[in-house]
XYZ file of C-alpha atoms in Angstrom:
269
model
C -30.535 109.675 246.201
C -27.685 112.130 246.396
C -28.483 113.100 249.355
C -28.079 109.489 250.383
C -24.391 108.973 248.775
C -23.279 111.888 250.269
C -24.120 110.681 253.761
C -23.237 106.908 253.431
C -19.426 107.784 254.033
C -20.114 109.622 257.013
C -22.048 106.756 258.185
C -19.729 104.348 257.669
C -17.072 106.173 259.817
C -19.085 106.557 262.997
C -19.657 102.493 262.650
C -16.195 102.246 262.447
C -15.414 104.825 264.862
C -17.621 103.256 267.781
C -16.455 99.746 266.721
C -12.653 100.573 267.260
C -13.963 102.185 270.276
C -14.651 99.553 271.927
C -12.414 97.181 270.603
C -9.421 99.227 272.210
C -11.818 99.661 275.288
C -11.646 95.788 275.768
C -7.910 94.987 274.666
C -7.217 97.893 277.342
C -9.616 96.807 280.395
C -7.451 92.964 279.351
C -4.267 94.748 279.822
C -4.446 96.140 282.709
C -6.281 92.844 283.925
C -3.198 90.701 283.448
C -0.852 93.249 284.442
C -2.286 92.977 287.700
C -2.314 89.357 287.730
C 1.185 89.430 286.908
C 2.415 92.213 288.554
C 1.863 90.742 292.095
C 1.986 87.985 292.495
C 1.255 86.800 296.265
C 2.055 83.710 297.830
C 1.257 82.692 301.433
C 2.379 84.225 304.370
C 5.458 81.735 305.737
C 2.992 81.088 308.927
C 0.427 79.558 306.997
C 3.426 77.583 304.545
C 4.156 73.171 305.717
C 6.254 72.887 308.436
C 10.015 72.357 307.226
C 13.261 71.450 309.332
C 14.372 74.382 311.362
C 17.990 73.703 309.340
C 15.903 75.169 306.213
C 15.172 78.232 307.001
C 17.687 78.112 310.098
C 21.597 77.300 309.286
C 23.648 78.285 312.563
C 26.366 76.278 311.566
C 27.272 77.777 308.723
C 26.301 81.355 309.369
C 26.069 82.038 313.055
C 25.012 84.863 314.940
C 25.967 86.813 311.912
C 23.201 85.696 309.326
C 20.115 87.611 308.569
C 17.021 86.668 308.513
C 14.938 87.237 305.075
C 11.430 89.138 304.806
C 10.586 85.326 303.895
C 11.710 83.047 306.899
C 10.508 85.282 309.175
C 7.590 83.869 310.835
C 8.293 80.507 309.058
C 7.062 77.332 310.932
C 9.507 74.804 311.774
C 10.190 71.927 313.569
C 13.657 72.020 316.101
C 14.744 68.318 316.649
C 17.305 67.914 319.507
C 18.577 68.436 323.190
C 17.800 71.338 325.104
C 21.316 72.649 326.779
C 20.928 72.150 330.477
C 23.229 75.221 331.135
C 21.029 77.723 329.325
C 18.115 77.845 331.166
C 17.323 82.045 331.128
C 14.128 83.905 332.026
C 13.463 86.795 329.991
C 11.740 89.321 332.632
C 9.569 92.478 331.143
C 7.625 90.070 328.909
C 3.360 91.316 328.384
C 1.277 89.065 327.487
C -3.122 89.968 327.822
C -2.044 93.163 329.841
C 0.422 91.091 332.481
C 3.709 91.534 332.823
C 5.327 88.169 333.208
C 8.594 86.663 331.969
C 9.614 84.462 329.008
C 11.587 80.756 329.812
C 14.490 80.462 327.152
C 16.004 77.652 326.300
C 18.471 76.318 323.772
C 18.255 73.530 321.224
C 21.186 72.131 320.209
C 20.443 70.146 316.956
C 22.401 66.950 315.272
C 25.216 69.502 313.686
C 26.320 71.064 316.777
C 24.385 74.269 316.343
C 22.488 76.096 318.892
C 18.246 76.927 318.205
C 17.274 79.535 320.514
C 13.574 78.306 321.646
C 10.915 80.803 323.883
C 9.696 78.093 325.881
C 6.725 79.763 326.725
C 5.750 82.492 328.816
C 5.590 82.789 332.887
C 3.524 84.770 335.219
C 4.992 86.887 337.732
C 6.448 85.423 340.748
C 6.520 82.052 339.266
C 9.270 79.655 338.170
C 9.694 78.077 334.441
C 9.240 74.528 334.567
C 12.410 72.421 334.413
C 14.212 72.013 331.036
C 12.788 68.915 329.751
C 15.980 66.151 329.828
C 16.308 63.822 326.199
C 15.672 64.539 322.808
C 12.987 66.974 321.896
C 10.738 67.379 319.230
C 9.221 70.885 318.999
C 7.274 72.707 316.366
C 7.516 76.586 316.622
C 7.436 80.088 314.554
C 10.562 81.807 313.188
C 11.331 84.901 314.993
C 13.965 87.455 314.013
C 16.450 88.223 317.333
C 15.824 91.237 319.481
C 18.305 94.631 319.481
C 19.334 96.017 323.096
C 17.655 99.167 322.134
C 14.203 97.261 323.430
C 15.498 95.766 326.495
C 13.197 97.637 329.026
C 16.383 98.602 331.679
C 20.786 98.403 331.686
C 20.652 97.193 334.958
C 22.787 94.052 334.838
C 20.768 91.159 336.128
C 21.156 88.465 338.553
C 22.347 84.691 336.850
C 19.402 83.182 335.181
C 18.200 86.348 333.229
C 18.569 87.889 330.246
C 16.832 91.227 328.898
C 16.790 90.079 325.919
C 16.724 87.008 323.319
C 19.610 87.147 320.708
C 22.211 85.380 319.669
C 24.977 87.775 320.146
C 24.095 87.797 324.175
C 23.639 83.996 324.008
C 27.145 83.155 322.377
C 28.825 84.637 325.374
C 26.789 81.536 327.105
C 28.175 78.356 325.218
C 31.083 77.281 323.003
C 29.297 76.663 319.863
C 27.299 78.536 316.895
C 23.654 80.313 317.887
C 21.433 80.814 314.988
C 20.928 84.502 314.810
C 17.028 84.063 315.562
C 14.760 81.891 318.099
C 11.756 80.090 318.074
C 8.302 80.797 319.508
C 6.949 77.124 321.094
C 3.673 76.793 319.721
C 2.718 74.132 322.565
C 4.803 74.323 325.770
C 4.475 72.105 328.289
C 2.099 72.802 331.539
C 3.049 76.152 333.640
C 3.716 77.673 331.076
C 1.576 80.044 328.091
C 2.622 80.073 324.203
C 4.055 83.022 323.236
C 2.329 84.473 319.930
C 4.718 85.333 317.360
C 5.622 89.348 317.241
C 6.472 88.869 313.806
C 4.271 86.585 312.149
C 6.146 87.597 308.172
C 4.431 88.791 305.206
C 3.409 87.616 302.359
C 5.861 87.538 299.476
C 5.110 89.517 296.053
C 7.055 88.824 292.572
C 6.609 89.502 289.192
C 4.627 87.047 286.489
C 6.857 87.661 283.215
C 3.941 85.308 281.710
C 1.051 87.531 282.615
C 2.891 91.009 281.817
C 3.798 89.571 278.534
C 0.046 88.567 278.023
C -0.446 92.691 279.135
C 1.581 93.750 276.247
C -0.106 91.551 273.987
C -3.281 93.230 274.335
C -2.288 96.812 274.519
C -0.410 95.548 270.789
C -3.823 94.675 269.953
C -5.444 98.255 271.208
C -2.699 99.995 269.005
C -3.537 98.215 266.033
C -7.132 98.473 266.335
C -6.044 102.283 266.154
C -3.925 102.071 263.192
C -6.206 100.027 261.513
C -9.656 102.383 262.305
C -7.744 105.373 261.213
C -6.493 103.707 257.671
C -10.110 102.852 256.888
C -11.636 106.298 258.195
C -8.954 107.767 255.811
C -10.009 105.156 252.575
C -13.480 105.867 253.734
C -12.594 110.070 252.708
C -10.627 109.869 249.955
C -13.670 107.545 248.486
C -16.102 110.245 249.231
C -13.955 113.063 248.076
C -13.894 110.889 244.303
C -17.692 110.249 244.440
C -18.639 114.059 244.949
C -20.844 115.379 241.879
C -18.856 118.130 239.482
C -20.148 121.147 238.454
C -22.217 119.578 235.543
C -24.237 117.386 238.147
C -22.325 114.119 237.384
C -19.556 112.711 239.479
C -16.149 113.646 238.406
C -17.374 115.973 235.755
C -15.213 118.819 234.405
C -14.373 120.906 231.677
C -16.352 119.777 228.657
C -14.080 119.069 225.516
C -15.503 119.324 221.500
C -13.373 117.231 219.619
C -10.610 117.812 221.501
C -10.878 121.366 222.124
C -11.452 123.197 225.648
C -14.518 124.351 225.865
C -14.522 125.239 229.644
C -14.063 128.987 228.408
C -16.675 129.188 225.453
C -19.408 131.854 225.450
């Protein structure tokens, strides 16, 4: 039986030692669960997003040629309501598409404000003509495309009216008296003789953080801590029981020095 006394303590703290075990093991594994829920969070890539009003994503008359386009309205779909400018009517030679080297038609949409829309009409084989600009109102749905730099143009040579190396608002405002937005639009369904041009840039998805879900991430690893506090309190109550249960030197629990009427008799012969 003393046996028995003397190993219920130790016992006790391997239950409690494998049971706050894995009760930190869980509170941890839920931690890092909705940290990574809340971490990223990912929503869908602008392509796949409604179609909105080019004006929402596209202002070109109140920024111009001089706005940038954000990580998020890149590759945006839109719709460009208006009149395409008869007197920009531009192929864009150098232009690949399924290994041939063809050119792009470029046009410009000028909406109900006054601003410009840059729109890739589509895409022409070589040693054929773009189909006339289309007279009236137009109703287009396309992808948001940020504007090209010169350092892709494939040559310097200047080229003949008609052509442009590249598509971009600051080489387009030289063309017309009012505000360009500082991107164009891929035509995702040109007219016949001509090929849609798939968007180089179809944007990314974007990632933010879920202040919910991180807070729910502390929570738990509060919970692990305490679990910790809490198994080494009762591992420490579990000892300094032990240590008062542990048989004296007489064989009985506590015993010491045995007293005759008051006197010490721990040093009698």
């Amino acid at each position: 039986m003393e046996e028995d006394r003397r190993s219920a303590p130790g016992g006790r703290v391997v239950v409690l030692t494998v049971v706050a075990l894995l009760v930190v093991a869980v509170c941890c594994g839920l931690g890092v669960w909705q940290w990574q829920r809340g971490n990223v969070v990912i929503s869908e890539p602008p392509a796949r997003q409604p179609v909105v009003p080019v004006g929402q994503v596209v202002d070109a008359g109140a920024t111009g040629a001089d706005r940038v386009l954000s990580s998020d309205e890149v590759g945006h779909r839109v719709e460009v309501a208006g009149t395409f400018d008869p007197a920009v009517d531009l192929l864009v030679p150098g232009r690949a598409l399924d290994g041939v080297v063809g050119s792009w038609a470029l046009g410009v949409v000028v909406l109900a404000d006054g601003s410009g829309v840059p729109v890739v009409r589509g895409w022409v084989p070589p040693g054929q003509s773009a189909p006339a600009l289309p007279a009236g109102p137009v109703d287009l749905t396309g992808v948001v495309q940020p504007p090209e730099s010169s350092d892709i143009a494939p040559s310097t040579d200047a080229l003949p009216p008609g052509r442009t190396w590249i598509v971009s608002a600051a080489d387009l405002v030289n063309r017309v008296d009012y505000p360009v937005a500082n991107a164009y639009v891929t035509d995702a369904a040109p007219p016949a003789g001509l090929r849609a041009v798939p968007p180089a840039d179809p944007g990314q998805a974007t990632r933010r953080l879920d202040l919910r879900n991180l807070a729910y991430a502390a929570q738990w690893w509060v919970f692990a801590l305490f679990a910790v506090v809490v198994w080494f309190r009762a591992v420490r109550d579990e000892r300094r029981e032990a240590g008062q249960d542990d048989p004296g030197p007489q064989g009985e629990p506590g015993a010491g020095p045995v007293s005759d009427g008051g006197r010490d008799m721990s040093g009698a012969r």
